[in-house]
PDB file of C-alpha atoms in Angstrom:
ATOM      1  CA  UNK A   3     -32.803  20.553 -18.266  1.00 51.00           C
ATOM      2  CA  UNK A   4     -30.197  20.676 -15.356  1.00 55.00           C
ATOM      3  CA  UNK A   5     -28.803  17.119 -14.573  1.00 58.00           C
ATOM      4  CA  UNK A   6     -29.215  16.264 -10.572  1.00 62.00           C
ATOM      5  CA  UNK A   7     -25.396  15.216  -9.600  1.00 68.00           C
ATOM      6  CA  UNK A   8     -25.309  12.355  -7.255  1.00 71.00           C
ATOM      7  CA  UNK A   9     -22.792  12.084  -4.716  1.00 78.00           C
ATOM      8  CA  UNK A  10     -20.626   9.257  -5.175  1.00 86.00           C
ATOM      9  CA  UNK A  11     -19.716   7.002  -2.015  1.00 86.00           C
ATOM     10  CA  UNK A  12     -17.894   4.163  -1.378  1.00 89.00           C
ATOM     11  CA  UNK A  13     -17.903   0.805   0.423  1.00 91.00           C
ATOM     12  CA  UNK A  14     -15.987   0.933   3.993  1.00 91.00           C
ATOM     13  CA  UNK A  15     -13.293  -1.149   2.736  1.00 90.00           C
ATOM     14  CA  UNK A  16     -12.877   0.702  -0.458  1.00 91.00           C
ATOM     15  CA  UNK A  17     -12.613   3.568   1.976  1.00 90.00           C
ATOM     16  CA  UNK A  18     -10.245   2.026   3.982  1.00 91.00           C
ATOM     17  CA  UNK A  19      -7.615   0.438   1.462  1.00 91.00           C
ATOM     18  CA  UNK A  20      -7.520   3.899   0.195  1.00 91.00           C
ATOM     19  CA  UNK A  21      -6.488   5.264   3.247  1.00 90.00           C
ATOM     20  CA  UNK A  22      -3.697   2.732   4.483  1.00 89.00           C
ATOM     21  CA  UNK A  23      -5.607   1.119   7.134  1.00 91.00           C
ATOM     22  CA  UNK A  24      -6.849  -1.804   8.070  1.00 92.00           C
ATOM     23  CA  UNK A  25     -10.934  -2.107   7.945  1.00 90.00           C
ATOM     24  CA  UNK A  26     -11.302  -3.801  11.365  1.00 92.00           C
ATOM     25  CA  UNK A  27      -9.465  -1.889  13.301  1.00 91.00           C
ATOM     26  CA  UNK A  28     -11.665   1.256  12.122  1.00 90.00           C
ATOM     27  CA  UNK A  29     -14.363   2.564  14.312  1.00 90.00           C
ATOM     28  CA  UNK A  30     -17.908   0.544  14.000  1.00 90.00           C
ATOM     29  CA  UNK A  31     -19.612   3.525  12.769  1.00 89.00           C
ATOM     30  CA  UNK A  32     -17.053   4.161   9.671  1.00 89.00           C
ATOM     31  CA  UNK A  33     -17.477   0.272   9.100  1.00 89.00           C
ATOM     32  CA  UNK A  34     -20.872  -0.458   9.026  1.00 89.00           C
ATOM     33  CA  UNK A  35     -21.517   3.337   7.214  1.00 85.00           C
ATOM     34  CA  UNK A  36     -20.889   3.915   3.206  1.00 88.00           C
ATOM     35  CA  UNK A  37     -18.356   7.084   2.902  1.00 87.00           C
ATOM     36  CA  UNK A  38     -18.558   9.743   0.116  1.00 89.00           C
ATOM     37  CA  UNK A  39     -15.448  11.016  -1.731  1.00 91.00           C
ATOM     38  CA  UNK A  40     -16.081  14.468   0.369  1.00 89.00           C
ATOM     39  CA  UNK A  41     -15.866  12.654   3.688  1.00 90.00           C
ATOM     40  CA  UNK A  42     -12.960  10.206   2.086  1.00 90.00           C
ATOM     41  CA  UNK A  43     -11.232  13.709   0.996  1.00 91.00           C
ATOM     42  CA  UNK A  44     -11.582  15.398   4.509  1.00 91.00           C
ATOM     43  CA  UNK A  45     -10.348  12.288   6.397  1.00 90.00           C
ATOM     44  CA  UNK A  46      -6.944  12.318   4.155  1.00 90.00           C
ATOM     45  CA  UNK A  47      -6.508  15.759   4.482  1.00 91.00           C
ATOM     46  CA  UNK A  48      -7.534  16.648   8.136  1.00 90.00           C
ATOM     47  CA  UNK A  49      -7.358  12.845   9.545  1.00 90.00           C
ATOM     48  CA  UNK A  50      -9.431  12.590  12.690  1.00 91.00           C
ATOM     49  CA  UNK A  51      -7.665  10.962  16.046  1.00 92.00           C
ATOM     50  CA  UNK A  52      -8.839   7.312  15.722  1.00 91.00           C
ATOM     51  CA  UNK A  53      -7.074   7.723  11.874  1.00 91.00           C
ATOM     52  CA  UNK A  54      -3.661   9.472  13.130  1.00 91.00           C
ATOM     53  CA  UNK A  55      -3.674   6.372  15.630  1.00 91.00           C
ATOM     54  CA  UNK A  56      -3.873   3.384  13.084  1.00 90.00           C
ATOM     55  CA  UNK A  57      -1.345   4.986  10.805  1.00 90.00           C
ATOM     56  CA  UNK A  58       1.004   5.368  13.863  1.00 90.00           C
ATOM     57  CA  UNK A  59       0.483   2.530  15.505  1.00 91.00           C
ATOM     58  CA  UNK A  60      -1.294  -0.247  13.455  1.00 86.00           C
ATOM     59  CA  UNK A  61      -2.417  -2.748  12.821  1.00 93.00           C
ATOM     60  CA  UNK A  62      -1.236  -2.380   9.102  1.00 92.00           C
ATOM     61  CA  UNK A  63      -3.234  -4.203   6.071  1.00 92.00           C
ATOM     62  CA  UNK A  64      -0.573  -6.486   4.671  1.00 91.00           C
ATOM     63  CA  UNK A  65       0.129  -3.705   1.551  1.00 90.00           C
ATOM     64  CA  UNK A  66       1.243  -1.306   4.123  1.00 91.00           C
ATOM     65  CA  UNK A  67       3.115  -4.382   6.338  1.00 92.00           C
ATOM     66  CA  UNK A  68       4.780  -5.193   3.057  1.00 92.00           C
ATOM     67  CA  UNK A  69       5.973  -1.616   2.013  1.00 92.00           C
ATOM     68  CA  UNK A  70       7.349  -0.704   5.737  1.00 92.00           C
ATOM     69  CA  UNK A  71       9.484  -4.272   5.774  1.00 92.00           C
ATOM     70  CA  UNK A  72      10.859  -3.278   2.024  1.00 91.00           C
ATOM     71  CA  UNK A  73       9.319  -6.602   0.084  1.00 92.00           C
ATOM     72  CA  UNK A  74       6.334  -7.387  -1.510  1.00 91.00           C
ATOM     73  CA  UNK A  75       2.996  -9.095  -0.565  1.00 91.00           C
ATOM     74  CA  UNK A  76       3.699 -12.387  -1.857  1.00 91.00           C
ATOM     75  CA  UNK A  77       7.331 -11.916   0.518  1.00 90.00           C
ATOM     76  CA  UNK A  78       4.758 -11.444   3.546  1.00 91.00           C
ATOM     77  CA  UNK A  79       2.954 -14.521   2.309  1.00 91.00           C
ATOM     78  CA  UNK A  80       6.191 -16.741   1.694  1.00 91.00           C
ATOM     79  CA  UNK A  81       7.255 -15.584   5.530  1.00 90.00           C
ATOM     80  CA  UNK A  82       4.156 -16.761   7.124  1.00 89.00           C
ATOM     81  CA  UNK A  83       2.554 -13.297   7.539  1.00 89.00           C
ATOM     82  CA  UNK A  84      -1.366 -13.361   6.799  1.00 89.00           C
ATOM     83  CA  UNK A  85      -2.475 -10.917   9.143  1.00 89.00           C
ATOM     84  CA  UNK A  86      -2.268  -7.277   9.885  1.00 91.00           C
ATOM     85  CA  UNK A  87       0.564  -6.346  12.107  1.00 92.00           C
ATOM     86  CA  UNK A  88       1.332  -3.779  14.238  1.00 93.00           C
ATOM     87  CA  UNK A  89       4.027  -1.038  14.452  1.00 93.00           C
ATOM     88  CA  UNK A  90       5.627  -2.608  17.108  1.00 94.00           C
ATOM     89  CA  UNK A  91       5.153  -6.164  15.597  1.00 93.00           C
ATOM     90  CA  UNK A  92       7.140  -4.645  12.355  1.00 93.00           C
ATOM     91  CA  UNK A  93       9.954  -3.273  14.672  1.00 94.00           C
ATOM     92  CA  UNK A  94      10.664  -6.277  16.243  1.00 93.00           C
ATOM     93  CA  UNK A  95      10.639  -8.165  12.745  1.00 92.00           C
ATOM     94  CA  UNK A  96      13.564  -5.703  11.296  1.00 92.00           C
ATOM     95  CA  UNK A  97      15.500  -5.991  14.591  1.00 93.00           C
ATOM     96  CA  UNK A  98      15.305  -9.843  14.682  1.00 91.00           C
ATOM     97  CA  UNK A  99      15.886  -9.883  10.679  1.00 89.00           C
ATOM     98  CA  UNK A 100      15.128 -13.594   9.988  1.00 92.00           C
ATOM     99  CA  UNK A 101      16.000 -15.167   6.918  1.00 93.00           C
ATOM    100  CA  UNK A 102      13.237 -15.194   4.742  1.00 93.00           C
ATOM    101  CA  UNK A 103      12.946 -11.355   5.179  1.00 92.00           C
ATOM    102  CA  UNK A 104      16.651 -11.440   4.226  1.00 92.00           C
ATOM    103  CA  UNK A 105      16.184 -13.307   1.333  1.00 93.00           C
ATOM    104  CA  UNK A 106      12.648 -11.304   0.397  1.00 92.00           C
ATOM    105  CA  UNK A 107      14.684  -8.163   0.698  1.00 92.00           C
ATOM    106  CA  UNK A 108      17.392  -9.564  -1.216  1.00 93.00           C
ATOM    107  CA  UNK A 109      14.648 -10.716  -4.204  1.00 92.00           C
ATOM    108  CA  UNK A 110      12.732  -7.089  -4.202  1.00 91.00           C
ATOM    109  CA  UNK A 111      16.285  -5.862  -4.814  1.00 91.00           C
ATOM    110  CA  UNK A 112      16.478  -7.694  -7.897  1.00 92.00           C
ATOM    111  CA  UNK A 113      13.380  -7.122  -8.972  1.00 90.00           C
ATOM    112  CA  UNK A 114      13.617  -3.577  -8.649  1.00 90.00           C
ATOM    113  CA  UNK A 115      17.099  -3.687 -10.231  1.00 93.00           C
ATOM    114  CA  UNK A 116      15.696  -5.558 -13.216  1.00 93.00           C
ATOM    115  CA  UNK A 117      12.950  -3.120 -13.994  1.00 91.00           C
ATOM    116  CA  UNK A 118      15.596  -0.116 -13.707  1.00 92.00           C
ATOM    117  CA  UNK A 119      17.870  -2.069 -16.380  1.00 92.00           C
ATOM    118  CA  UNK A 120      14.564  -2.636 -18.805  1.00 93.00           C
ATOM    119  CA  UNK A 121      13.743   1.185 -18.208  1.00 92.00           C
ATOM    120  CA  UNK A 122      17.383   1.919 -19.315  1.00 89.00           C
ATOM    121  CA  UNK A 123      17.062  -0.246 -22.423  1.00 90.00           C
ATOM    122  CA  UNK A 124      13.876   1.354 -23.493  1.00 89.00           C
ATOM    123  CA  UNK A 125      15.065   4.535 -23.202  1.00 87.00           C
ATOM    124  CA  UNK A 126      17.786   4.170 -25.163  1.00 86.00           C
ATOM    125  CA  UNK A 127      16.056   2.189 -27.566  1.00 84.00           C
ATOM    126  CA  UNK A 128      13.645   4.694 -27.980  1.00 81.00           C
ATOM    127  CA  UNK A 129      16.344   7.683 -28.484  1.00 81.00           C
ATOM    128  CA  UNK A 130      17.900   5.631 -30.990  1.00 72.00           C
ATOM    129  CA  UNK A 131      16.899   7.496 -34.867  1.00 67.00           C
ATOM    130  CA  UNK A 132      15.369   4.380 -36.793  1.00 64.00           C
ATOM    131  CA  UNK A 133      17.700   3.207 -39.935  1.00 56.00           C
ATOM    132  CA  UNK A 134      16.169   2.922 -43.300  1.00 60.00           C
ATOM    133  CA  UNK A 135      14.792  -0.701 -43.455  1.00 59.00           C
ATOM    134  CA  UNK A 136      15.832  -3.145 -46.238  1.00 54.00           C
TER     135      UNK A 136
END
């Protein structure tokens, strides 16, 4: 008995998370369609026009906004950003630097500091031989 392999698809905006762009500035026809993992594979590896554009140029879902300005989602939220942004729109955000993207940059630091320091402490906690216990 051969099992009949089905091919696995995708909703549009499972698609397009996975991708780095933002679902409605896609194409109608890659919206309203389901996508397979063949056709999700062959747009990441030979990305057609419309594809190359929106990673250029934008608009950017907020995880991508968020990873280009250097803070996190919540940042984005805390600054008043709720929508999808533009290249340009980014641009003009790091060259005016306000202060809550200061002081979101400032906090990612930290955080990212914080998780090297627990990394360090569980290495060496975990290189350390374990004593005989009393």
């Amino acid at each position: 008995m051969t099992s009949h392999k089905t091919t696995q698809t995708m909703k549009p905006a499972t698609a397009a998370k996975k991708l780095g762009v933002y679902l409605e500035a896609t194409p109608a026809e890659f919206q309203e369609g389901v996508v397979s993992r063949t056709e999700l594979n062959t747009l990441q590896s030979d990305p057609p026009e419309w594809l190359q554009e929106l990673r250029r140029n934008g608009p950017h879902p907020r995880p991508v906004v968020a990873a280009k300005l250097g803070i996190s989602i919540s940042g984005l939220a805390r600054g008043g950003i709720t929508d999808a942004l533009t290249t340009e729109q980014i641009e003009t955000l790091k060259t005016d630097n306000p202060e809550w993207l200061q002081q979101e940059r400032a906090t990612q630091a930290g955080v990212r500091k914080e998780a090297v320091r627990i990394k360090e402490k569980n290495a060496a906690r975990d290189e350390k031989p374990e004593g005989p216990r009393s």
